[in-house]
Protein backbone atom coordinates (compact mmCIF):
# COMPACT_ATOMS: atom_id res chain seq x y z
CA UNK A 1 0.00 0.00 0.00
CA UNK A 2 2.91 2.34 0.58
CA UNK A 3 3.72 2.30 -3.12
CA UNK A 4 0.16 1.94 -4.42
CA UNK A 5 -1.46 4.68 -2.29
CA UNK A 6 1.29 6.79 -0.71
CA UNK A 7 3.58 6.55 -3.78
CA UNK A 8 6.64 6.15 -1.56
CA UNK A 9 9.89 6.12 -3.53
CA UNK A 10 8.17 6.90 -6.85
CA UNK A 11 9.10 9.75 -9.17
CA UNK A 12 7.47 11.26 -12.23
CA UNK A 13 9.12 11.71 -15.64
CA UNK A 14 10.83 14.87 -14.37
CA UNK A 15 12.36 13.04 -11.45
CA UNK A 16 10.09 14.70 -8.89
CA UNK A 17 8.47 12.67 -6.08
CA UNK A 18 4.94 11.49 -6.94
CA UNK A 19 2.44 12.85 -4.37
CA UNK A 20 0.09 10.49 -2.51
CA UNK A 21 -3.37 9.86 -3.89
CA UNK A 22 -5.88 12.58 -2.95
CA UNK A 23 -7.92 10.01 -1.04
CA UNK A 24 -4.91 8.42 0.69
CA UNK A 25 -6.24 9.04 4.20
CA UNK A 26 -9.63 7.44 3.47
CA UNK A 27 -7.99 4.51 1.66
CA UNK A 28 -5.72 3.91 4.63
CA UNK A 29 -8.73 3.97 6.95
CA UNK A 30 -10.54 1.34 4.86
CA UNK A 31 -7.49 -0.90 4.78
CA UNK A 32 -6.84 -0.59 8.51
CA UNK A 33 -10.43 -1.06 9.61
CA UNK A 34 -11.78 -3.63 7.15
CA UNK A 35 -9.03 -5.30 5.10
CA UNK A 36 -5.86 -5.67 7.16
CA UNK A 37 -7.91 -6.12 10.34
CA UNK A 38 -11.62 -6.67 10.95
CA UNK A 39 -13.93 -4.15 12.61
CA UNK A 40 -13.06 -5.59 16.04
CA UNK A 41 -9.33 -5.12 15.50
CA UNK A 42 -8.51 -8.79 14.87
CA UNK A 43 -5.99 -9.51 12.08
CA UNK A 44 -7.59 -10.45 8.77
CA UNK A 45 -5.22 -10.05 5.80
CA UNK A 46 -2.38 -8.28 7.61
CA UNK A 47 0.95 -9.82 6.55
CA UNK A 48 -0.53 -11.93 3.77
CA UNK A 49 1.05 -12.15 0.34
CA UNK A 50 -1.31 -10.56 -2.18
CA UNK A 51 -0.84 -13.59 -4.44
CA UNK A 52 -2.38 -15.85 -1.78
CA UNK A 53 -5.71 -13.99 -1.74
CA UNK A 54 -8.41 -15.87 -3.61
CA UNK A 55 -11.87 -14.86 -4.77
CA UNK A 56 -13.41 -16.82 -1.89
CA UNK A 57 -11.36 -14.72 0.54
CA UNK A 58 -12.69 -11.51 -1.01
CA UNK A 59 -16.27 -12.81 -0.92
CA UNK A 60 -15.98 -13.80 2.73
CA UNK A 61 -14.54 -10.39 3.63
CA UNK A 62 -17.34 -8.59 1.78
CA UNK A 63 -19.99 -10.75 3.47
CA UNK A 64 -18.61 -9.72 6.86
CA UNK A 65 -18.35 -6.02 5.99
CA UNK A 66 -21.84 -5.99 4.47
CA UNK A 67 -23.36 -7.67 7.55
CA UNK A 68 -21.68 -5.28 9.99
CA UNK A 69 -21.37 -2.01 8.07
CA UNK A 70 -23.76 -2.13 5.13
CA UNK A 71 -23.75 -2.63 1.38
CA UNK A 72 -22.17 0.72 0.53
CA UNK A 73 -19.18 0.11 2.77
CA UNK A 74 -18.73 -3.40 1.35
CA UNK A 75 -18.57 -1.99 -2.18
CA UNK A 76 -16.14 0.74 -1.07
CA UNK A 77 -13.86 -1.96 0.34
CA UNK A 78 -14.17 -4.00 -2.87
CA UNK A 79 -13.15 -0.96 -4.93
CA UNK A 80 -9.93 -0.58 -2.94
CA UNK A 81 -9.08 -4.27 -3.12
CA UNK A 82 -9.70 -4.21 -6.88
CA UNK A 83 -7.53 -1.11 -7.30
CA UNK A 84 -4.66 -2.70 -5.36
CA UNK A 85 -4.90 -5.99 -7.30
CA UNK A 86 -4.96 -4.16 -10.65
CA UNK A 87 -1.95 -2.10 -9.59
CA UNK A 88 -0.04 -5.28 -8.73
CA UNK A 89 -1.18 -7.08 -11.90
CA UNK A 90 0.32 -4.27 -14.02
CA UNK A 91 3.70 -4.93 -12.43
CA UNK A 92 3.85 -8.71 -11.93
CA UNK A 93 3.98 -11.36 -14.65
CA UNK A 94 1.41 -14.10 -14.38
CA UNK A 95 -0.70 -12.48 -11.65
CA UNK A 96 -4.47 -12.53 -12.18
CA UNK A 97 -6.71 -10.40 -9.99
CA UNK A 98 -9.35 -12.35 -8.03
CA UNK A 99 -11.85 -9.55 -8.66
CA UNK A 100 -14.33 -10.14 -11.48
CA UNK A 101 -17.35 -8.30 -12.82
CA UNK A 102 -20.50 -8.81 -10.80
CA UNK A 103 -18.96 -8.89 -7.31
CA UNK A 104 -20.47 -5.54 -6.28
CA UNK A 105 -23.29 -5.84 -3.79
CA UNK A 106 -25.40 -2.94 -5.04
CA UNK A 107 -26.30 -1.49 -8.40
CA UNK A 108 -24.65 1.92 -8.78
CA UNK A 109 -27.59 3.59 -10.51
CA UNK A 110 -29.98 2.34 -7.82
CA UNK A 111 -27.64 3.59 -5.08
CA UNK A 112 -27.26 7.11 -6.47
CA UNK A 113 -28.82 9.62 -4.09
CA UNK A 114 -31.55 11.98 -5.26
CA UNK A 115 -32.22 13.69 -1.93
CA UNK A 116 -32.60 17.45 -1.79
CA UNK A 117 -33.88 19.54 1.10
CA UNK A 118 -37.25 21.24 0.70
CA UNK A 119 -37.95 24.81 1.86
CA UNK A 120 -39.09 23.77 5.33
CA UNK A 121 -35.95 21.71 5.84
CA UNK A 122 -33.75 24.56 4.60
CA UNK A 123 -35.48 26.91 7.08
CA UNK A 124 -34.94 24.48 9.97
CA UNK A 125 -31.32 23.85 8.98
CA UNK A 126 -30.57 27.56 8.81
CA UNK A 127 -32.15 28.32 12.18
CA UNK A 128 -30.21 25.49 13.82
CA UNK A 129 -26.86 26.65 12.40
CA UNK A 130 -26.81 30.18 13.79
CA UNK A 131 -23.79 31.46 15.69
CA UNK A 132 -20.06 31.28 15.05
CA UNK A 133 -19.58 27.52 15.41
CA UNK A 134 -17.19 26.40 12.61
CA UNK A 135 -19.25 23.34 11.70
CA UNK A 136 -22.44 25.40 11.49
CA UNK A 137 -20.67 27.90 9.26
CA UNK A 138 -19.39 25.12 7.02
CA UNK A 139 -22.91 23.68 6.65
CA UNK A 140 -24.36 27.06 5.68
CA UNK A 141 -21.55 27.61 3.18
CA UNK A 142 -22.22 24.19 1.65
CA UNK A 143 -25.76 25.31 0.90
CA UNK A 144 -24.74 28.79 -0.31
CA UNK A 145 -21.93 27.64 -2.61
CA UNK A 146 -22.66 24.00 -3.49
CA UNK A 147 -19.04 23.08 -2.75
CA UNK A 148 -17.86 19.76 -1.42
CA UNK A 149 -17.40 19.31 2.31
CA UNK A 150 -13.66 18.69 1.97
CA UNK A 151 -13.15 21.91 -0.02
CA UNK A 152 -14.97 23.95 2.59
CA UNK A 153 -13.10 22.32 5.46
CA UNK A 154 -9.82 23.20 3.74
CA UNK A 155 -10.80 26.83 3.03
CA UNK A 156 -8.01 29.11 4.27
CA UNK A 157 -7.97 32.83 4.92
CA UNK A 158 -5.10 33.13 2.43
CA UNK A 159 -7.42 31.76 -0.29
CA UNK A 160 -9.81 34.73 0.08
CA UNK A 161 -9.18 38.08 -1.58
CA UNK A 162 -10.36 41.37 -0.03
CA UNK A 163 -13.21 41.57 -2.55
CA UNK A 164 -14.48 38.07 -1.66
CA UNK A 165 -12.98 35.90 -4.41
CA UNK A 166 -12.26 32.42 -3.11
CA UNK A 167 -9.41 30.64 -4.91
CA UNK A 168 -9.99 26.89 -4.64
CA UNK A 169 -6.67 25.05 -5.04
CA UNK A 170 -6.69 22.09 -7.40
CA UNK A 171 -5.31 18.83 -6.08
CA UNK A 172 -3.24 16.32 -8.04
CA UNK A 173 -5.37 14.16 -10.34
CA UNK A 174 -8.48 16.21 -9.55
CA UNK A 175 -10.91 16.14 -12.48
CA UNK A 176 -12.29 19.59 -11.88
CA UNK A 177 -13.25 22.22 -9.36
CA UNK A 178 -14.80 25.68 -9.40
CA UNK A 179 -11.30 27.29 -9.37
CA UNK A 180 -12.47 30.83 -8.52
CA UNK A 181 -15.74 31.86 -6.87
CA UNK A 182 -16.77 35.40 -6.03
CA UNK A 183 -18.78 34.83 -2.89
CA UNK A 184 -22.06 36.68 -2.27
CA UNK A 185 -22.39 39.03 0.74
CA UNK A 186 -24.40 36.44 2.71
CA UNK A 187 -21.50 33.96 2.44
CA UNK A 188 -18.93 36.60 3.34
CA UNK A 189 -20.95 37.50 6.44
CA UNK A 190 -20.64 33.89 7.60
CA UNK A 191 -16.88 33.93 7.05
CA UNK A 192 -16.42 37.23 8.89
CA UNK A 193 -18.45 35.89 11.83
CA UNK A 194 -15.99 33.05 12.41
CA UNK A 195 -13.53 33.59 15.25
CA UNK A 196 -10.07 34.24 13.83
CA UNK A 197 -7.14 32.47 15.48
CA UNK A 198 -3.61 33.58 14.63
CA UNK A 199 -2.44 29.97 14.92
CA UNK A 200 -4.97 28.64 12.40
CA UNK A 201 -4.92 29.19 8.63
CA UNK A 202 -8.43 27.71 8.29
CA UNK A 203 -11.69 29.63 8.06
CA UNK A 204 -13.55 26.72 9.69
CA UNK A 205 -10.88 25.10 11.90
CA UNK A 206 -11.19 21.78 13.65
CA UNK A 207 -10.49 20.99 17.29
CA UNK A 208 -6.84 21.79 16.72
CA UNK A 209 -6.12 25.14 15.08
CA UNK A 210 -3.50 23.75 12.70
CA UNK A 211 -5.84 21.13 11.23
CA UNK A 212 -9.05 21.30 9.18
CA UNK A 213 -12.31 19.96 10.50
CA UNK A 214 -12.89 16.23 10.68
CA UNK A 215 -15.12 14.01 12.78
CA UNK A 216 -18.17 15.26 10.90
CA UNK A 217 -20.43 12.43 12.11
CA UNK A 218 -20.45 13.63 15.71
CA UNK A 219 -21.00 17.28 14.73
CA UNK A 220 -23.84 16.32 12.39
CA UNK A 221 -25.52 14.23 15.10
CA UNK A 222 -25.46 17.29 17.36
CA UNK A 223 -26.87 19.41 14.54
CA UNK A 224 -29.66 16.88 13.93
CA UNK A 225 -30.61 17.13 17.60
CA UNK A 226 -30.66 20.95 17.37
CA UNK A 227 -32.84 20.80 14.25
CA UNK A 228 -35.33 18.49 15.99
CA UNK A 229 -35.48 20.91 18.91
CA UNK A 230 -36.21 23.83 16.57
CA UNK A 231 -38.84 22.14 14.44
CA UNK A 232 -40.23 19.39 16.61
CA UNK A 233 -38.91 16.73 14.27
CA UNK A 234 -35.60 15.90 12.62
CA UNK A 235 -34.73 16.26 8.96
CA UNK A 236 -34.90 12.65 7.77
CA UNK A 237 -32.11 10.81 5.97
CA UNK A 238 -29.92 13.72 4.92
CA UNK A 239 -26.16 14.07 4.57
CA UNK A 240 -24.02 17.15 4.00
CA UNK A 241 -23.46 16.25 0.35
CA UNK A 242 -27.24 16.59 -0.19
CA UNK A 243 -26.74 20.35 0.25
CA UNK A 244 -24.65 20.35 -2.92
CA UNK A 245 -27.50 18.76 -4.83
CA UNK A 246 -29.94 21.15 -3.15
CA UNK A 247 -27.85 24.16 -4.22
CA UNK A 248 -27.82 22.93 -7.82
CA UNK A 249 -31.61 22.49 -7.77
CA UNK A 250 -32.15 25.91 -6.19
CA UNK A 251 -30.00 27.56 -8.86
CA UNK A 252 -32.23 25.99 -11.51
CA UNK A 253 -35.26 27.33 -9.63
CA UNK A 254 -33.63 30.80 -9.59
CA UNK A 255 -33.21 30.71 -13.37
CA UNK A 256 -29.47 29.99 -13.54
CA UNK A 257 -28.41 28.26 -16.75
CA UNK A 258 -27.36 24.66 -16.20
CA UNK A 259 -23.93 25.08 -17.77
CA UNK A 260 -23.21 27.92 -15.32
CA UNK A 261 -24.38 26.02 -12.24
CA UNK A 262 -22.26 23.05 -13.33
CA UNK A 263 -19.23 25.34 -13.33
CA UNK A 264 -20.19 26.71 -9.91
CA UNK A 265 -20.18 23.16 -8.57
CA UNK A 266 -16.83 22.51 -10.23
CA UNK A 267 -17.97 19.58 -12.33
CA UNK A 268 -15.70 18.65 -15.20
CA UNK A 269 -17.37 19.82 -18.42
CA UNK A 270 -17.39 16.91 -20.88
CA UNK A 271 -16.75 16.79 -24.59
CA UNK A 272 -15.65 19.51 -26.97
CA UNK A 273 -17.00 22.30 -24.75
CA UNK A 274 -14.85 21.19 -21.84
CA UNK A 275 -11.80 20.95 -24.09
CA UNK A 276 -12.04 24.24 -25.95
CA UNK A 277 -14.05 26.62 -23.75
CA UNK A 278 -11.39 27.97 -21.37
CA UNK A 279 -13.32 31.06 -20.23
CA UNK A 280 -13.15 31.46 -16.42
CA UNK A 281 -16.86 32.44 -16.04
CA UNK A 282 -16.00 34.36 -12.86
CA UNK A 283 -18.74 36.99 -13.22
CA UNK A 284 -21.31 34.47 -14.46
CA UNK A 285 -20.65 32.21 -11.47
CA UNK A 286 -20.79 35.22 -9.14
CA UNK A 287 -24.23 36.16 -10.52
CA UNK A 288 -25.39 32.56 -10.05
CA UNK A 289 -24.28 32.56 -6.42
CA UNK A 290 -26.01 35.89 -5.79
CA UNK A 291 -29.23 34.47 -7.23
CA UNK A 292 -28.85 31.37 -5.07
CA UNK A 293 -28.23 33.49 -1.95
CA UNK A 294 -31.30 35.66 -2.65
CA UNK A 295 -33.49 32.58 -2.96
CA UNK A 296 -32.12 31.01 0.23
CA UNK A 297 -32.42 34.31 2.11
CA UNK A 298 -36.06 34.57 1.03
CA UNK A 299 -36.69 31.11 2.48
CA UNK A 300 -34.84 31.45 5.79
CA UNK A 301 -36.04 34.96 6.72
CA UNK A 302 -39.69 33.92 6.86
CA UNK A 303 -41.05 34.24 10.41
CA UNK A 304 -42.32 30.66 10.43
CA UNK A 305 -41.17 27.55 8.57
CA UNK A 306 -42.79 26.85 5.20
CA UNK A 307 -45.38 24.12 5.07
CA UNK A 308 -44.11 20.59 4.90
CA UNK A 309 -44.45 19.16 1.39
CA UNK A 310 -46.18 15.77 1.53
CA UNK A 311 -44.54 12.97 -0.44
CA UNK A 312 -45.97 12.27 -3.88
CA UNK A 313 -48.42 9.36 -3.84
CA UNK A 314 -47.14 6.14 -5.30
CA UNK A 315 -49.25 4.11 -7.67
CA UNK A 316 -48.85 0.40 -7.58
CA UNK A 317 -48.45 -1.01 -11.06
CA UNK A 318 -50.76 -3.87 -11.89
CA UNK A 319 -49.30 -7.06 -13.29
CA UNK A 320 -52.63 -8.57 -14.37
CA UNK A 321 -53.01 -9.50 -17.99
CA UNK A 322 -55.05 -7.06 -20.00
CA UNK A 323 -54.24 -4.07 -17.77
CA UNK A 324 -52.75 -1.09 -19.55
Coordinates of C-alpha atoms in Angstrom, one line a residue:
X1 CA 0.0 0.0 0.0
X2 CA 2.9 2.3 0.6
X3 CA 3.7 2.3 -3.1
X4 CA 0.2 1.9 -4.4
X5 CA -1.5 4.7 -2.3
X6 CA 1.3 6.8 -0.7
X7 CA 3.6 6.6 -3.8
X8 CA 6.6 6.2 -1.6
X9 CA 9.9 6.1 -3.5
X10 CA 8.2 6.9 -6.8
X11 CA 9.1 9.8 -9.2
X12 CA 7.5 11.3 -12.2
X13 CA 9.1 11.7 -15.6
X14 CA 10.8 14.9 -14.4
X15 CA 12.4 13.0 -11.4
X16 CA 10.1 14.7 -8.9
X17 CA 8.5 12.7 -6.1
X18 CA 4.9 11.5 -6.9
X19 CA 2.4 12.9 -4.4
X20 CA 0.1 10.5 -2.5
X21 CA -3.4 9.9 -3.9
X22 CA -5.9 12.6 -3.0
X23 CA -7.9 10.0 -1.0
X24 CA -4.9 8.4 0.7
X25 CA -6.2 9.0 4.2
X26 CA -9.6 7.4 3.5
X27 CA -8.0 4.5 1.7
X28 CA -5.7 3.9 4.6
X29 CA -8.7 4.0 6.9
X30 CA -10.5 1.3 4.9
X31 CA -7.5 -0.9 4.8
X32 CA -6.8 -0.6 8.5
X33 CA -10.4 -1.1 9.6
X34 CA -11.8 -3.6 7.2
X35 CA -9.0 -5.3 5.1
X36 CA -5.9 -5.7 7.2
X37 CA -7.9 -6.1 10.3
X38 CA -11.6 -6.7 10.9
X39 CA -13.9 -4.2 12.6
X40 CA -13.1 -5.6 16.0
X41 CA -9.3 -5.1 15.5
X42 CA -8.5 -8.8 14.9
X43 CA -6.0 -9.5 12.1
X44 CA -7.6 -10.5 8.8
X45 CA -5.2 -10.0 5.8
X46 CA -2.4 -8.3 7.6
X47 CA 1.0 -9.8 6.6
X48 CA -0.5 -11.9 3.8
X49 CA 1.1 -12.2 0.3
X50 CA -1.3 -10.6 -2.2
X51 CA -0.8 -13.6 -4.4
X52 CA -2.4 -15.8 -1.8
X53 CA -5.7 -14.0 -1.7
X54 CA -8.4 -15.9 -3.6
X55 CA -11.9 -14.9 -4.8
X56 CA -13.4 -16.8 -1.9
X57 CA -11.4 -14.7 0.5
X58 CA -12.7 -11.5 -1.0
X59 CA -16.3 -12.8 -0.9
X60 CA -16.0 -13.8 2.7
X61 CA -14.5 -10.4 3.6
X62 CA -17.3 -8.6 1.8
X63 CA -20.0 -10.7 3.5
X64 CA -18.6 -9.7 6.9
X65 CA -18.4 -6.0 6.0
X66 CA -21.8 -6.0 4.5
X67 CA -23.4 -7.7 7.5
X68 CA -21.7 -5.3 10.0
X69 CA -21.4 -2.0 8.1
X70 CA -23.8 -2.1 5.1
X71 CA -23.7 -2.6 1.4
X72 CA -22.2 0.7 0.5
X73 CA -19.2 0.1 2.8
X74 CA -18.7 -3.4 1.3
X75 CA -18.6 -2.0 -2.2
X76 CA -16.1 0.7 -1.1
X77 CA -13.9 -2.0 0.3
X78 CA -14.2 -4.0 -2.9
X79 CA -13.1 -1.0 -4.9
X80 CA -9.9 -0.6 -2.9
X81 CA -9.1 -4.3 -3.1
X82 CA -9.7 -4.2 -6.9
X83 CA -7.5 -1.1 -7.3
X84 CA -4.7 -2.7 -5.4
X85 CA -4.9 -6.0 -7.3
X86 CA -5.0 -4.2 -10.6
X87 CA -1.9 -2.1 -9.6
X88 CA 0.0 -5.3 -8.7
X89 CA -1.2 -7.1 -11.9
X90 CA 0.3 -4.3 -14.0
X91 CA 3.7 -4.9 -12.4
X92 CA 3.9 -8.7 -11.9
X93 CA 4.0 -11.4 -14.7
X94 CA 1.4 -14.1 -14.4
X95 CA -0.7 -12.5 -11.6
X96 CA -4.5 -12.5 -12.2
X97 CA -6.7 -10.4 -10.0
X98 CA -9.4 -12.4 -8.0
X99 CA -11.9 -9.6 -8.7
X100 CA -14.3 -10.1 -11.5
X101 CA -17.3 -8.3 -12.8
X102 CA -20.5 -8.8 -10.8
X103 CA -19.0 -8.9 -7.3
X104 CA -20.5 -5.5 -6.3
X105 CA -23.3 -5.8 -3.8
X106 CA -25.4 -2.9 -5.0
X107 CA -26.3 -1.5 -8.4
X108 CA -24.6 1.9 -8.8
X109 CA -27.6 3.6 -10.5
X110 CA -30.0 2.3 -7.8
X111 CA -27.6 3.6 -5.1
X112 CA -27.3 7.1 -6.5
X113 CA -28.8 9.6 -4.1
X114 CA -31.6 12.0 -5.3
X115 CA -32.2 13.7 -1.9
X116 CA -32.6 17.4 -1.8
X117 CA -33.9 19.5 1.1
X118 CA -37.3 21.2 0.7
X119 CA -37.9 24.8 1.9
X120 CA -39.1 23.8 5.3
X121 CA -36.0 21.7 5.8
X122 CA -33.8 24.6 4.6
X123 CA -35.5 26.9 7.1
X124 CA -34.9 24.5 10.0
X125 CA -31.3 23.9 9.0
X126 CA -30.6 27.6 8.8
X127 CA -32.2 28.3 12.2
X128 CA -30.2 25.5 13.8
X129 CA -26.9 26.7 12.4
X130 CA -26.8 30.2 13.8
X131 CA -23.8 31.5 15.7
X132 CA -20.1 31.3 15.1
X133 CA -19.6 27.5 15.4
X134 CA -17.2 26.4 12.6
X135 CA -19.2 23.3 11.7
X136 CA -22.4 25.4 11.5
X137 CA -20.7 27.9 9.3
X138 CA -19.4 25.1 7.0
X139 CA -22.9 23.7 6.7
X140 CA -24.4 27.1 5.7
X141 CA -21.5 27.6 3.2
X142 CA -22.2 24.2 1.7
X143 CA -25.8 25.3 0.9
X144 CA -24.7 28.8 -0.3
X145 CA -21.9 27.6 -2.6
X146 CA -22.7 24.0 -3.5
X147 CA -19.0 23.1 -2.8
X148 CA -17.9 19.8 -1.4
X149 CA -17.4 19.3 2.3
X150 CA -13.7 18.7 2.0
X151 CA -13.1 21.9 0.0
X152 CA -15.0 24.0 2.6
X153 CA -13.1 22.3 5.5
X154 CA -9.8 23.2 3.7
X155 CA -10.8 26.8 3.0
X156 CA -8.0 29.1 4.3
X157 CA -8.0 32.8 4.9
X158 CA -5.1 33.1 2.4
X159 CA -7.4 31.8 -0.3
X160 CA -9.8 34.7 0.1
X161 CA -9.2 38.1 -1.6
X162 CA -10.4 41.4 0.0
X163 CA -13.2 41.6 -2.5
X164 CA -14.5 38.1 -1.7
X165 CA -13.0 35.9 -4.4
X166 CA -12.3 32.4 -3.1
X167 CA -9.4 30.6 -4.9
X168 CA -10.0 26.9 -4.6
X169 CA -6.7 25.1 -5.0
X170 CA -6.7 22.1 -7.4
X171 CA -5.3 18.8 -6.1
X172 CA -3.2 16.3 -8.0
X173 CA -5.4 14.2 -10.3
X174 CA -8.5 16.2 -9.5
X175 CA -10.9 16.1 -12.5
X176 CA -12.3 19.6 -11.9
X177 CA -13.3 22.2 -9.4
X178 CA -14.8 25.7 -9.4
X179 CA -11.3 27.3 -9.4
X180 CA -12.5 30.8 -8.5
X181 CA -15.7 31.9 -6.9
X182 CA -16.8 35.4 -6.0
X183 CA -18.8 34.8 -2.9
X184 CA -22.1 36.7 -2.3
X185 CA -22.4 39.0 0.7
X186 CA -24.4 36.4 2.7
X187 CA -21.5 34.0 2.4
X188 CA -18.9 36.6 3.3
X189 CA -20.9 37.5 6.4
X190 CA -20.6 33.9 7.6
X191 CA -16.9 33.9 7.0
X192 CA -16.4 37.2 8.9
X193 CA -18.4 35.9 11.8
X194 CA -16.0 33.1 12.4
X195 CA -13.5 33.6 15.3
X196 CA -10.1 34.2 13.8
X197 CA -7.1 32.5 15.5
X198 CA -3.6 33.6 14.6
X199 CA -2.4 30.0 14.9
X200 CA -5.0 28.6 12.4
X201 CA -4.9 29.2 8.6
X202 CA -8.4 27.7 8.3
X203 CA -11.7 29.6 8.1
X204 CA -13.6 26.7 9.7
X205 CA -10.9 25.1 11.9
X206 CA -11.2 21.8 13.7
X207 CA -10.5 21.0 17.3
X208 CA -6.8 21.8 16.7
X209 CA -6.1 25.1 15.1
X210 CA -3.5 23.8 12.7
X211 CA -5.8 21.1 11.2
X212 CA -9.0 21.3 9.2
X213 CA -12.3 20.0 10.5
X214 CA -12.9 16.2 10.7
X215 CA -15.1 14.0 12.8
X216 CA -18.2 15.3 10.9
X217 CA -20.4 12.4 12.1
X218 CA -20.4 13.6 15.7
X219 CA -21.0 17.3 14.7
X220 CA -23.8 16.3 12.4
X221 CA -25.5 14.2 15.1
X222 CA -25.5 17.3 17.4
X223 CA -26.9 19.4 14.5
X224 CA -29.7 16.9 13.9
X225 CA -30.6 17.1 17.6
X226 CA -30.7 21.0 17.4
X227 CA -32.8 20.8 14.2
X228 CA -35.3 18.5 16.0
X229 CA -35.5 20.9 18.9
X230 CA -36.2 23.8 16.6
X231 CA -38.8 22.1 14.4
X232 CA -40.2 19.4 16.6
X233 CA -38.9 16.7 14.3
X234 CA -35.6 15.9 12.6
X235 CA -34.7 16.3 9.0
X236 CA -34.9 12.7 7.8
X237 CA -32.1 10.8 6.0
X238 CA -29.9 13.7 4.9
X239 CA -26.2 14.1 4.6
X240 CA -24.0 17.2 4.0
X241 CA -23.5 16.3 0.3
X242 CA -27.2 16.6 -0.2
X243 CA -26.7 20.3 0.2
X244 CA -24.6 20.4 -2.9
X245 CA -27.5 18.8 -4.8
X246 CA -29.9 21.1 -3.2
X247 CA -27.9 24.2 -4.2
X248 CA -27.8 22.9 -7.8
X249 CA -31.6 22.5 -7.8
X250 CA -32.2 25.9 -6.2
X251 CA -30.0 27.6 -8.9
X252 CA -32.2 26.0 -11.5
X253 CA -35.3 27.3 -9.6
X254 CA -33.6 30.8 -9.6
X255 CA -33.2 30.7 -13.4
X256 CA -29.5 30.0 -13.5
X257 CA -28.4 28.3 -16.8
X258 CA -27.4 24.7 -16.2
X259 CA -23.9 25.1 -17.8
X260 CA -23.2 27.9 -15.3
X261 CA -24.4 26.0 -12.2
X262 CA -22.3 23.1 -13.3
X263 CA -19.2 25.3 -13.3
X264 CA -20.2 26.7 -9.9
X265 CA -20.2 23.2 -8.6
X266 CA -16.8 22.5 -10.2
X267 CA -18.0 19.6 -12.3
X268 CA -15.7 18.7 -15.2
X269 CA -17.4 19.8 -18.4
X270 CA -17.4 16.9 -20.9
X271 CA -16.8 16.8 -24.6
X272 CA -15.6 19.5 -27.0
X273 CA -17.0 22.3 -24.7
X274 CA -14.8 21.2 -21.8
X275 CA -11.8 20.9 -24.1
X276 CA -12.0 24.2 -26.0
X277 CA -14.1 26.6 -23.8
X278 CA -11.4 28.0 -21.4
X279 CA -13.3 31.1 -20.2
X280 CA -13.2 31.5 -16.4
X281 CA -16.9 32.4 -16.0
X282 CA -16.0 34.4 -12.9
X283 CA -18.7 37.0 -13.2
X284 CA -21.3 34.5 -14.5
X285 CA -20.7 32.2 -11.5
X286 CA -20.8 35.2 -9.1
X287 CA -24.2 36.2 -10.5
X288 CA -25.4 32.6 -10.1
X289 CA -24.3 32.6 -6.4
X290 CA -26.0 35.9 -5.8
X291 CA -29.2 34.5 -7.2
X292 CA -28.9 31.4 -5.1
X293 CA -28.2 33.5 -1.9
X294 CA -31.3 35.7 -2.6
X295 CA -33.5 32.6 -3.0
X296 CA -32.1 31.0 0.2
X297 CA -32.4 34.3 2.1
X298 CA -36.1 34.6 1.0
X299 CA -36.7 31.1 2.5
X300 CA -34.8 31.4 5.8
X301 CA -36.0 35.0 6.7
X302 CA -39.7 33.9 6.9
X303 CA -41.0 34.2 10.4
X304 CA -42.3 30.7 10.4
X305 CA -41.2 27.6 8.6
X306 CA -42.8 26.8 5.2
X307 CA -45.4 24.1 5.1
X308 CA -44.1 20.6 4.9
X309 CA -44.5 19.2 1.4
X310 CA -46.2 15.8 1.5
X311 CA -44.5 13.0 -0.4
X312 CA -46.0 12.3 -3.9
X313 CA -48.4 9.4 -3.8
X314 CA -47.1 6.1 -5.3
X315 CA -49.3 4.1 -7.7
X316 CA -48.9 0.4 -7.6
X317 CA -48.5 -1.0 -11.1
X318 CA -50.8 -3.9 -11.9
X319 CA -49.3 -7.1 -13.3
X320 CA -52.6 -8.6 -14.4
X321 CA -53.0 -9.5 -18.0
X322 CA -55.0 -7.1 -20.0
X323 CA -54.2 -4.1 -17.8
X324 CA -52.8 -1.1 -19.6

